[in-house]
Coordinates of C-alpha atoms and ligand atoms in Angstrom, one line a residue:
X842 CA -0.7 8.0 33.3
X843 CA 1.8 8.6 30.9
X844 CA 0.3 10.0 28.2
X845 CA -3.1 11.7 29.7
X846 CA -4.4 14.8 28.3
X847 CA -5.0 17.8 30.3
X848 CA -8.8 16.3 29.5
X849 CA -10.7 14.2 26.5
X850 CA -12.1 16.6 24.1
X851 CA -10.7 20.2 22.7
X852 CA -13.8 22.1 21.6
X853 CA -13.3 26.1 21.0
X854 CA -10.2 26.3 21.6
X855 CA -9.9 24.1 25.0
X856 CA -9.5 21.2 27.0
X857 CA -12.9 20.0 28.0
X858 CA -13.8 17.0 29.8
X859 CA -17.7 15.1 30.7
X860 CA -16.8 12.4 33.4
X861 CA -20.3 10.9 32.4
X862 CA -19.1 9.7 29.3
X863 CA -18.1 5.7 28.6
X864 CA -14.2 5.3 29.9
X865 CA -11.5 4.8 27.0
X866 CA -8.6 3.1 28.0
X867 CA -5.8 4.0 26.4
X868 CA -3.1 0.9 26.0
X869 CA 0.5 1.4 24.7
X870 CA 0.6 -1.8 22.0
X871 CA 4.6 -2.5 22.9
X872 CA 3.8 -3.2 26.9
X873 CA -0.2 -3.6 26.9
X874 CA -0.1 -0.8 29.7
X875 CA -2.5 1.9 30.1
X876 CA -0.9 5.1 29.4
X877 CA -4.0 7.0 29.5
X878 CA -7.8 7.1 30.4
X879 CA -10.2 9.4 28.6
X880 CA -14.1 9.8 28.0
X881 CA -16.7 9.3 24.8
X882 CA -18.5 12.4 24.2
X883 CA -22.2 12.8 26.0
X884 CA -24.7 14.5 23.9
X885 CA -23.8 17.9 25.9
X886 CA -20.1 17.4 24.4
X887 CA -20.9 16.6 20.9
X888 CA -23.6 19.4 21.1
X889 CA -21.0 21.9 22.8
X890 CA -18.5 20.8 19.7
X891 CA -20.8 21.3 16.8
X892 CA -22.5 24.6 18.5
X893 CA -18.6 25.7 18.4
X894 CA -17.5 24.8 15.1
X895 CA -20.6 26.5 13.5
X896 CA -20.2 29.7 14.9
X897 CA -16.6 29.8 14.4
X898 CA -17.2 28.6 10.8
X899 CA -18.6 32.2 9.3
X900 CA -15.6 34.4 10.8
X901 CA -12.9 31.9 9.4
X902 CA -15.0 32.0 5.7
X903 CA -14.7 35.5 5.8
X904 CA -11.0 36.0 6.4
X905 CA -9.1 35.7 3.1
X906 CA -7.6 32.8 1.5
X907 CA -4.2 34.3 2.2
X908 CA -5.0 34.7 5.8
X909 CA -6.4 30.9 6.6
X910 CA -3.6 29.7 4.2
X911 CA -1.2 31.9 6.5
X912 CA -2.3 29.8 10.0
X913 CA -2.3 26.8 8.1
X914 CA 1.6 27.4 7.2
X915 CA 2.1 28.1 10.5
X916 CA 0.4 25.0 11.9
X917 CA 2.7 23.3 9.6
X918 CA 5.6 25.0 10.6
X919 CA 4.9 24.7 14.6
X920 CA 4.1 20.5 13.7
X921 CA 8.0 19.7 12.2
X922 CA 9.4 22.4 15.1
X923 CA 7.6 19.4 17.2
X924 CA 7.9 16.6 15.5
X925 CA 10.1 14.3 17.7
X926 CA 7.4 14.8 20.4
X927 CA 4.7 14.1 18.1
X928 CA 5.8 11.2 17.1
X929 CA 6.7 10.0 20.6
X930 CA 2.8 10.9 20.9
X931 CA 1.9 8.9 17.7
X932 CA 4.2 5.8 19.0
X933 CA 2.6 5.3 22.3
X934 CA -0.8 5.8 20.6
X935 CA -0.3 3.2 17.6
X936 CA 2.9 1.3 18.4
X937 CA 4.1 2.3 15.1
X938 CA 8.7 2.4 15.5
X939 CA 9.8 6.2 16.6
X940 CA 12.4 5.1 13.3
X941 CA 8.7 5.7 11.1
X942 CA 6.6 8.2 12.8
X943 CA 9.3 11.0 12.9
X944 CA 9.5 10.8 9.1
X945 CA 6.0 9.9 8.3
X946 CA 3.3 11.3 10.6
X947 CA 3.7 14.3 12.0
X948 CA 5.9 15.6 9.0
X949 CA 2.8 13.9 6.8
X950 CA 0.3 16.2 8.8
X951 CA 2.6 19.2 8.3
X952 CA 3.1 18.5 4.2
X953 CA -1.0 18.2 4.1
X954 CA -1.1 22.0 6.2
X955 CA 2.0 23.4 4.0
X956 CA 0.1 22.2 0.3
X957 CA -3.4 23.3 1.3
X958 CA -2.2 26.6 3.4
X959 CA -0.7 27.2 0.3
X960 CA -3.8 26.8 -1.9
X961 CA -6.1 28.7 0.2
X962 CA -5.4 32.0 -1.6
X963 CA -5.8 30.8 -5.1
X964 CA -9.2 29.4 -4.5
X965 CA -11.6 31.3 -7.0
X966 CA -14.2 30.5 -9.1
X967 CA -14.5 31.6 -13.0
X968 CA -16.0 34.0 -15.2
X969 CA -17.8 32.4 -17.9
X970 CA -19.1 35.2 -20.8
X971 CA -22.4 34.2 -22.6
X972 CA -24.4 36.0 -25.9
X973 CA -25.6 39.7 -25.7
X974 CA -22.7 40.7 -22.8
X975 CA -24.7 38.2 -20.5
X976 CA -22.2 36.3 -18.1
X977 CA -22.0 33.9 -15.3
X978 CA -19.5 33.8 -12.1
X979 CA -18.8 30.8 -9.5
X980 CA -17.8 31.7 -6.4
X981 CA -16.4 28.8 -4.8
X982 CA -18.3 28.8 -0.9
X983 CA -17.1 26.3 1.9
X984 CA -19.9 23.7 3.2
X985 CA -19.9 24.6 6.1
X986 CA -19.3 21.9 9.2
X987 CA -17.7 19.0 8.4
X988 CA -17.1 15.9 10.4
X989 CA -14.3 14.2 10.1
X990 CA -14.0 10.7 11.3
X991 CA -10.3 8.7 11.6
X992 CA -9.2 5.0 11.4
X993 CA -6.5 4.3 14.2
X994 CA -3.3 3.5 11.7
X995 CA -2.5 7.2 10.8
X996 CA -4.5 9.3 13.9
X997 CA -2.0 12.5 13.6
X998 CA -2.1 12.0 9.3
X999 CA -5.6 11.4 8.8
X1000 CA -6.5 14.5 11.1
X1001 CA -4.7 16.9 9.0
X1002 CA -5.1 15.4 5.4
X1003 CA -9.0 15.9 6.7
X1004 CA -8.6 19.2 8.8
X1005 CA -6.2 21.1 6.0
X1006 CA -8.0 20.9 3.0
X1007 CA -11.6 21.9 5.2
X1008 CA -10.2 24.8 6.9
X1009 CA -8.3 25.9 3.6
X1010 CA -11.7 26.1 1.4
X1011 CA -13.1 28.2 5.0
X1012 CA -14.9 25.3 6.8
X1013 CA -14.8 24.2 10.5
X1014 CA -14.2 21.2 11.6
X1015 CA -15.1 18.1 14.3
X1016 CA -12.7 15.6 14.3
X1017 CA -13.4 12.0 16.1
X1018 CA -10.0 9.9 16.2
X1019 CA -10.5 6.1 16.8
X1020 CA -11.3 5.5 20.3
X1021 CA -8.1 3.3 19.8
X1022 CA -5.8 6.1 19.3
X1023 CA -7.0 9.6 20.7
X1024 CA -4.0 11.1 21.4
X1025 CA -2.5 12.7 18.8
X1026 CA -5.6 14.4 17.1
X1027 CA -5.9 16.7 20.1
X1028 CA -2.3 17.6 19.7
X1029 CA -3.3 19.0 16.0
X1030 CA -6.3 20.8 17.5
X1031 CA -3.7 22.7 19.8
X1032 CA -1.2 23.5 17.6
X1033 CA -3.9 24.8 14.6
X1034 CA -5.6 27.0 17.7
X1035 CA -2.0 28.0 18.6
X1036 CA -1.0 29.0 15.1
X1037 CA -4.0 31.4 15.1
X1038 CA -7.1 29.4 14.1
X1039 CA -10.0 30.8 15.6
X1040 CA -11.2 29.2 18.6
X1041 CA -14.2 26.0 17.4
X1042 CA -12.3 26.0 13.7
X1043 CA -11.1 22.7 14.7
X1044 CA -12.4 20.6 17.5
X1045 CA -11.6 16.6 18.6
X1046 CA -14.4 15.0 20.4
X1047 CA -14.0 11.1 21.5
X1048 CA -16.0 8.2 21.0
X1049 CA -17.1 4.8 20.1
X1050 CA -19.1 4.3 16.8
X1051 CA -21.9 5.9 18.0
X1052 CA -20.5 9.2 18.8
X1053 CA -19.2 9.3 14.9
X1054 CA -22.9 8.0 13.8
X1055 CA -24.5 11.0 15.9
X1056 CA -22.1 13.2 14.3
X1057 CA -23.1 12.5 10.9
X1058 CA -27.0 12.9 11.0
X1059 CA -26.9 15.8 12.8
X1060 CA -28.2 18.8 10.7
X1061 CA -25.5 21.5 11.8
X1062 CA -23.1 18.9 9.7
X1063 CA -22.7 19.9 5.8
X1064 CA -20.2 16.8 5.0
X1065 CA -18.7 14.0 6.6
X1066 CA -15.2 12.9 5.8
X1067 CA -14.3 9.0 7.0
X1068 CA -11.0 7.1 7.0
X1069 CA -12.2 3.0 7.8
X1070 CA -13.3 -0.1 7.0
X1071 CA -15.6 -0.6 4.1
X1072 CA -18.5 -1.9 6.6
X1073 CA -18.6 0.9 8.8
X1074 CA -18.3 2.9 5.5
X1075 CA -21.5 1.7 4.1
X1076 CA -23.1 2.9 7.4
X1077 CA -21.9 6.0 7.1
X1078 CA -22.2 6.8 3.5
X1079 CA -25.9 5.2 4.0
X1080 CA -26.5 8.0 7.0
X1081 CA -25.2 10.5 4.7
X1082 CA -27.0 9.9 2.0
X1083 CA -30.2 10.4 3.5
X1084 CA -29.7 13.9 4.7
X1085 CA -28.3 14.1 1.3
X1086 CA -25.0 15.4 3.0
X1087 CA -21.3 15.4 0.8
X1088 CA -18.8 12.7 1.7
X1089 CA -14.9 11.2 1.0
X1090 CA -14.9 7.8 2.0
X1091 CA -11.6 6.2 2.4
X1092 CA -12.1 2.7 3.2
X1093 CA -9.8 -0.6 3.3
X1094 CA -8.4 -2.4 0.1
X1095 CA -6.9 -5.7 -1.1
X1096 CA -4.5 -4.7 -3.4
X1097 CA -2.4 -6.2 -5.9
X1098 CA 1.1 -5.6 -7.0
X1099 CA 2.4 -7.2 -10.2
X1100 CA 5.7 -8.2 -10.4
X1101 CA 7.0 -9.3 -13.8
X1102 CA 10.2 -12.1 -14.4
X1103 CA 11.8 -8.7 -16.5
X1104 CA 11.8 -7.0 -13.0
X1105 CA 14.8 -5.6 -11.1
X1106 CA 13.7 -7.8 -8.5
X1107 CA 15.7 -6.0 -5.5
X1108 CA 13.2 -3.4 -6.4
X1109 CA 10.4 -5.5 -6.3
X1110 CA 11.4 -7.2 -3.2
X1111 CA 11.9 -3.3 -1.7
X1112 CA 7.8 -2.4 -3.1
X1113 CA 6.7 -5.7 -1.5
X1114 CA 8.1 -5.3 2.1
X1115 CA 7.3 -1.7 1.7
X1116 CA 3.6 -2.5 0.7
X1117 CA 3.2 -5.2 3.2
X1118 CA 5.4 -4.8 6.7
X1119 CA 5.1 -0.8 6.8
X1120 CA 3.1 0.0 10.5
X1121 CA 3.1 -3.9 10.7
X1122 CA 1.1 -4.2 7.9
X1123 CA -1.5 -1.8 9.1
X1124 CA -1.7 0.3 5.6
X1125 CA -4.9 0.7 4.2
X1126 CA -3.7 1.1 0.4
X1127 CA -1.0 -1.9 1.0
X1128 CA -0.2 -4.5 -1.6
X1129 CA -1.1 -7.7 0.1
X1130 CA -2.0 -9.9 -2.9
X1131 CA 1.8 -10.4 -4.2
X1132 CA 1.7 -11.6 -8.1
X1133 CA 5.3 -13.1 -9.1
X1134 CA 5.7 -14.6 -12.4
X1135 CA 6.8 -18.3 -12.8
X1136 CA 9.7 -17.7 -13.6
X1137 CA 11.3 -15.3 -10.6
X1138 CA 8.8 -16.6 -8.5
X1139 CA 11.7 -18.9 -6.4
X1140 CA 14.6 -16.1 -6.1
X1141 CA 11.4 -13.7 -5.2
X1142 CA 10.9 -15.8 -2.3
X1143 CA 14.8 -16.1 -0.9
X1144 CA 15.2 -12.7 -1.8
X1145 CA 12.0 -11.0 0.2
X1146 CA 12.9 -14.0 3.0
X1147 CA 16.2 -13.1 3.0
X1148 CA 16.2 -9.2 3.6
X1149 CA 13.0 -9.7 6.3
X1150 CA 15.4 -11.4 8.3
X1151 CA 16.8 -7.7 8.8
X1152 CA 13.5 -6.4 10.1
X1153 CA 14.8 -5.1 13.9
X1154 CA 11.2 -6.4 15.9
X1155 CA 11.2 -4.8 19.6
X1156 CA 10.7 -1.3 21.2
X1157 CA 9.2 0.9 19.3
X1158 CA 11.0 3.6 21.0
X1159 CA 14.2 2.1 20.3
X1160 CA 15.6 4.1 16.7
X1161 CA 16.9 0.8 15.6
X1162 CA 14.0 -0.8 15.7
X1163 CA 12.0 -1.6 12.0
X1164 CA 9.0 -3.2 13.1
X1165 CA 6.7 -2.4 16.0
X1166 CA 3.4 -4.6 17.6
X1167 CA 0.1 -4.3 16.2
X1168 CA -1.5 -1.9 17.5
X1169 CA -4.3 -3.9 20.0
X1170 CA -4.7 -7.4 21.0
X1171 CA -7.4 -7.4 19.0
X1172 CA -5.5 -6.5 15.9
X1173 CA -3.1 -9.0 16.4
X1174 CA -5.6 -11.6 16.8
X1175 CA -7.2 -10.8 13.7
X1176 CA -4.1 -11.4 12.1
X1177 CA -3.5 -14.6 13.6
X1178 CA -6.9 -15.7 12.6
X1179 CA -5.8 -15.2 9.1
X1180 CA -2.7 -16.7 9.8
X1181 CA -4.4 -20.1 10.9
X1182 CA -7.1 -19.4 7.9
X1183 CA -4.2 -19.6 5.3
X1184 CA -2.5 -22.9 7.1
X1185 CA -6.1 -24.7 7.3
X1186 CA -6.9 -23.1 3.4
X1187 CA -3.4 -24.6 1.8
X1188 CA -1.3 -22.0 1.3
X1189 CA 2.7 -22.9 2.2
X1190 CA 3.8 -20.5 5.1
X1191 CA 7.6 -19.4 3.8
X1192 CA 8.4 -16.6 6.8
X1193 CA 7.4 -15.9 10.0
X1194 CA 3.6 -15.4 11.4
X1195 CA 4.0 -16.7 15.1
X1196 CA 3.1 -14.4 17.6
X1197 CA 6.4 -13.1 19.8
X1198 CA 5.3 -14.1 23.1
X1199 CA 6.2 -11.6 26.3
X1200 CA 4.5 -8.1 27.2
X1201 CA 3.2 -6.5 23.7
X1202 CA 0.9 -7.3 20.7
X1203 CA 4.2 -8.8 18.6
X1204 CA 3.6 -10.4 15.6
X1205 CA 6.4 -12.0 13.2
X1206 CA 5.8 -11.1 9.9
X1207 CA 4.4 -14.0 7.8
X1208 CA 4.6 -14.5 4.0
X1209 CA 2.3 -17.2 2.3
X1210 CA 3.3 -19.1 -1.1
X1211 CA 1.4 -20.6 -2.7
X1212 CA -1.8 -19.0 -2.6
X1213 CA -4.6 -18.8 -4.7
X1214 CA -7.7 -16.5 -5.5
X1215 CA -10.0 -17.8 -3.5
X1216 CA -8.3 -18.5 -0.5
X1217 CA -9.6 -15.7 2.7
X1218 CA -6.2 -15.0 2.9
X1219 CA -6.5 -13.7 -1.1
X1220 CA -9.9 -12.4 -1.2
X1221 CA -10.1 -10.1 2.4
X1222 CA -8.5 -7.5 4.3
X1223 CA -6.4 -8.5 7.2
X1224 CA -4.9 -5.1 8.0
X1225 CA -1.7 -7.2 9.5
X1226 CA 1.3 -7.7 8.5
X1227 CA 0.2 -11.3 6.3
X1228 CA 1.3 -11.2 2.3
X1229 CA 0.3 -13.4 0.2
X1230 CA 2.2 -14.8 -2.8
X1231 CA 0.5 -15.9 -5.8
X1232 CA 2.0 -17.4 -9.1
X1233 CA 0.6 -16.0 -12.8
X1234 CA 2.2 -17.0 -16.4
X1235 CA 0.4 -14.1 -18.4
X1236 CA -0.1 -10.4 -18.6
X1237 CA -4.0 -10.8 -19.6
X1238 CA -4.1 -13.8 -17.0
X1239 CA -3.0 -11.4 -14.3
X1240 CA -4.7 -8.3 -15.2
X1241 CA -8.3 -10.3 -14.8
X1242 CA -6.9 -11.8 -11.7
X1243 CA -5.6 -9.4 -9.9
X1244 CA -9.4 -7.2 -10.4
X1245 CA -11.3 -9.5 -9.2
X1246 CA -11.8 -8.2 -6.1
X1247 CA -14.8 -6.0 -4.8
X1248 CA -11.7 -3.3 -3.9
X1249 CA -9.8 -1.0 -5.8
X1250 CA -7.6 1.2 -3.5
X1251 CA -4.3 0.5 -4.9
X1252 CA -2.4 -1.6 -7.4
X1253 CA 1.5 -2.0 -8.4
X1254 CA 3.2 -3.2 -11.7
X1255 CA 7.2 -4.0 -11.4
X1256 CA 8.2 -4.7 -14.7
X1257 CA 11.6 -2.9 -17.4
X1258 CA 8.9 -3.2 -20.1
X1259 CA 7.4 0.6 -20.2
X1260 CA 4.7 -0.5 -22.6
X1261 CA 3.2 -2.9 -20.5
X1262 CA 3.6 -0.9 -17.3
X1263 CA 1.5 1.6 -18.7
X1264 CA -0.9 -1.5 -20.1
X1265 CA -1.0 -2.8 -16.7
X1266 CA -1.8 0.4 -14.9
X1267 CA -4.9 1.1 -17.7
X1268 CA -6.1 -2.1 -17.0
X1269 CA -5.9 -1.9 -12.6
X1270 CA -9.7 -1.3 -11.8
X1271 CA -7.9 1.4 -8.7
X1272 CA -8.1 4.7 -7.8
X1273 CA -3.7 5.0 -6.8
X1274 CA -1.7 2.8 -9.4
X1275 CA 2.3 2.6 -9.1
X1276 CA 5.0 1.6 -11.2
X1277 CA 7.9 0.5 -9.9
X1278 CA 7.1 1.7 -6.4
X1279 CA 4.7 1.2 -4.1
X1280 CA 2.7 3.1 -1.1
X1281 CA 4.1 6.7 -1.9
X1282 CA 1.3 9.3 -1.0
X1283 CA 2.9 12.8 -1.4
X1284 CA 0.1 15.4 -0.8
X1285 CA 0.7 16.7 -3.9
X1286 CA -1.1 13.5 -5.2
X1287 CA -4.6 12.8 -5.4
X1288 CA -5.3 9.6 -2.6
X1289 CA -8.0 7.3 -2.9
X1290 CA -10.2 4.2 -3.9
X1291 CA -12.4 2.8 -6.8
X1292 CA -15.2 0.1 -6.6
X1293 CA -15.6 -0.2 -2.6
X1294 CA -12.5 1.1 -1.3
X1295 CA -13.8 5.1 -1.5
X1296 CA -15.7 7.6 -2.9
X1297 CA -13.6 10.9 -3.7
X1298 CA -10.1 11.6 -3.2
X1299 CA -7.9 12.9 -0.4
X1300 CA -5.2 15.0 -0.7
X1301 CA -4.1 17.6 -4.4
X1302 CA -5.6 20.5 -5.8
X1303 CA -8.9 17.4 -6.1
X1304 CA -9.1 17.8 -2.3
X1305 CA -10.4 20.9 -2.4
X1306 CA -13.9 20.0 -4.9
X1307 CA -15.0 17.7 -2.0
X1308 CA -14.6 20.9 0.7
X1309 CA -15.9 23.1 -1.0
X1310 CA -19.4 24.0 -3.2
X1311 CA -20.1 26.1 -6.5
X1312 CA -22.6 28.8 -6.0
X1313 CA -23.6 30.1 -10.4
X1314 CA -24.1 33.5 -10.4
X1315 CA -25.9 34.6 -13.7
X1316 CA -25.6 38.1 -14.4
X1317 CA -28.0 39.9 -17.4
X1318 CA -27.0 43.1 -19.2
X1319 CA -30.3 43.1 -21.5
X1320 CA -34.4 43.7 -20.0
X1321 CA -36.0 40.2 -19.1
X1322 CA -38.1 38.9 -21.9
X1323 CA -40.9 37.1 -20.6
X1324 CA -44.1 35.3 -22.5
X1325 CA -46.7 37.2 -21.7
Ligands
NDP1715 P1 -13.5 1.0 11.1 O1 -14.1 1.4 9.7 O2 -13.7 0.0 12.3 O3 -13.2 2.7 12.2 C1 -12.8 3.6 11.6 C2 -13.9 5.2 12.3 O4 -15.1 5.1 12.4 C3 -13.4 4.9 13.7 O5 -13.2 6.0 14.3 C4 -14.8 4.4 14.2 O6 -15.1 4.1 16.0 C5 -15.7 5.0 13.3 N1 -17.1 4.1 13.4 C6 -17.6 2.6 13.6 N2 -18.9 2.7 12.9 C7 -19.5 4.2 13.2 C8 -20.6 4.3 12.5 N3 -21.8 3.7 12.5 N4 -21.0 5.8 12.5 C9 -20.0 6.5 12.7 N5 -18.8 6.3 12.9 C10 -18.2 5.0 13.0 O7 -11.6 1.1 11.1 P2 -10.8 1.0 11.7 O8 -10.4 2.2 12.4 O9 -10.8 -0.3 12.5 O10 -9.6 0.9 10.6 C11 -9.2 0.2 10.0 C12 -10.0 0.2 8.4 O11 -9.4 1.8 7.9 C13 -9.2 -1.0 7.7 O12 -10.3 -0.9 6.1 C14 -8.3 0.4 6.3 O13 -8.4 -0.1 5.2 C15 -9.0 1.4 6.6 N6 -8.5 2.5 6.1 C16 -8.3 3.1 4.8 C17 -7.4 4.3 4.8 C18 -7.9 5.2 3.1 O14 -7.4 5.9 3.0 N7 -8.3 4.7 2.4 C19 -6.4 4.6 5.3 C20 -6.5 4.0 6.6 C21 -7.1 3.1 7.2 P3 -14.8 3.4 16.8 O15 -13.2 3.0 16.4 O16 -14.3 4.1 18.2 O17 -15.4 2.2 16.7

């Protein structure tokens, strides 16, 4: 076993095992071999994790924000120092090329720990003066035990994007990674404890959906933050709502990217590549509906195909490789089935789209042209390297078509016309928008979706509001006037 952790779960500052839990095979997507075997959490493990998180939270919240921040910033430094080691694990968990994981995973997690560590000391309430000398002050308080549930595409990043703001506010966390990629979050937990977080402040339990489901409804839990698909989001949100728990929902998308005739074609092609094929297309905010104005359509498709031919597909541990396998056989088959549907529904496959035979779950990046709005490949989230190119004539028409979806995660526009860029962005029904670029998610900026794509925002100062609540304290400086 190449990456067998000491045990499946990390609870109360140490690795814990319970072999009675269902077996989780960790499969390296580049070869299909099993590289570790873990066990899903049993009710006893879930209980242990929640009790540890509950017990640790009060002590953690009693520290000053500066003290909590110091721990997070130390963890951030440790993640950067161990970036290569963590990137190798992320690559084995997900199949993403080491060329990507060394710049986008542990580093992004470290950014979140550094940013929220920096904010922790400045989290305050406010003073509100009232008539007659009375006043109100507000206290920003932690929520308590927060549950994080992650998708499999960015396991290190998701563990940190949820953990860093939660811990900065004085909460503790129980994090459940996707069973497809269970290794990376264990390392985040190890590092946080080594950096000085009290035992129990950040715990990881493994499991399938049922483990996540039982965490959500537990009375010890105050908040649930999910990164996952819309169908899972509906279930998790409903279960959390029944118990009136706080939620953050980072869900799926089918985001539009609009390229006007006057756009810089190389930049637009670059944006379309980043927004469709990075991480083999397994990115929630991908701009998979690329609307190209008719005047530059053929030029755009030509340059796209030319540049895509430079992608180096292969062993993700090879530093020259820029395009790795899909995360699993299942996800590859989902993408392949959409490619078949695209062809069957009359779209023109202009590039790739074939399974690469041999070991591992490799698929050529696929570009469809002449896609129309009602085709399955233009309506449904594929979560694979399948780009749909659609034609359009006018700004008004394309904006209406771009918004004609239940999703609202992201949207982008490429144009040289500054007025049009801002006008189009103002019209987008999406939480995260881009002008002349695509898919950047710095920790300083809010990230999240509108419509069915989510509730709440991750990153930025806004995330603090989703991991804390205000207590209002009315102070009277006068006698109490009662009517009788
Ligand atoms: P899923 O929705 O299948 O799963 C997400 C997580 O929820 C997994 O850990 C899963 O466990 C767990 N889960 C499943 N059912 C339940 C349940 N009933 N109660 C509690 N937890 C449950 O998503 P994927 O892992 O397949 O990830 C891909 C999806 O994630 C895409 O739709 C993508 O768009 C979205 N995503 C959104 C992002 C964003 O920030 N908006 C970022 C990244 C991805 P298990 O896997 O063990 O079933």
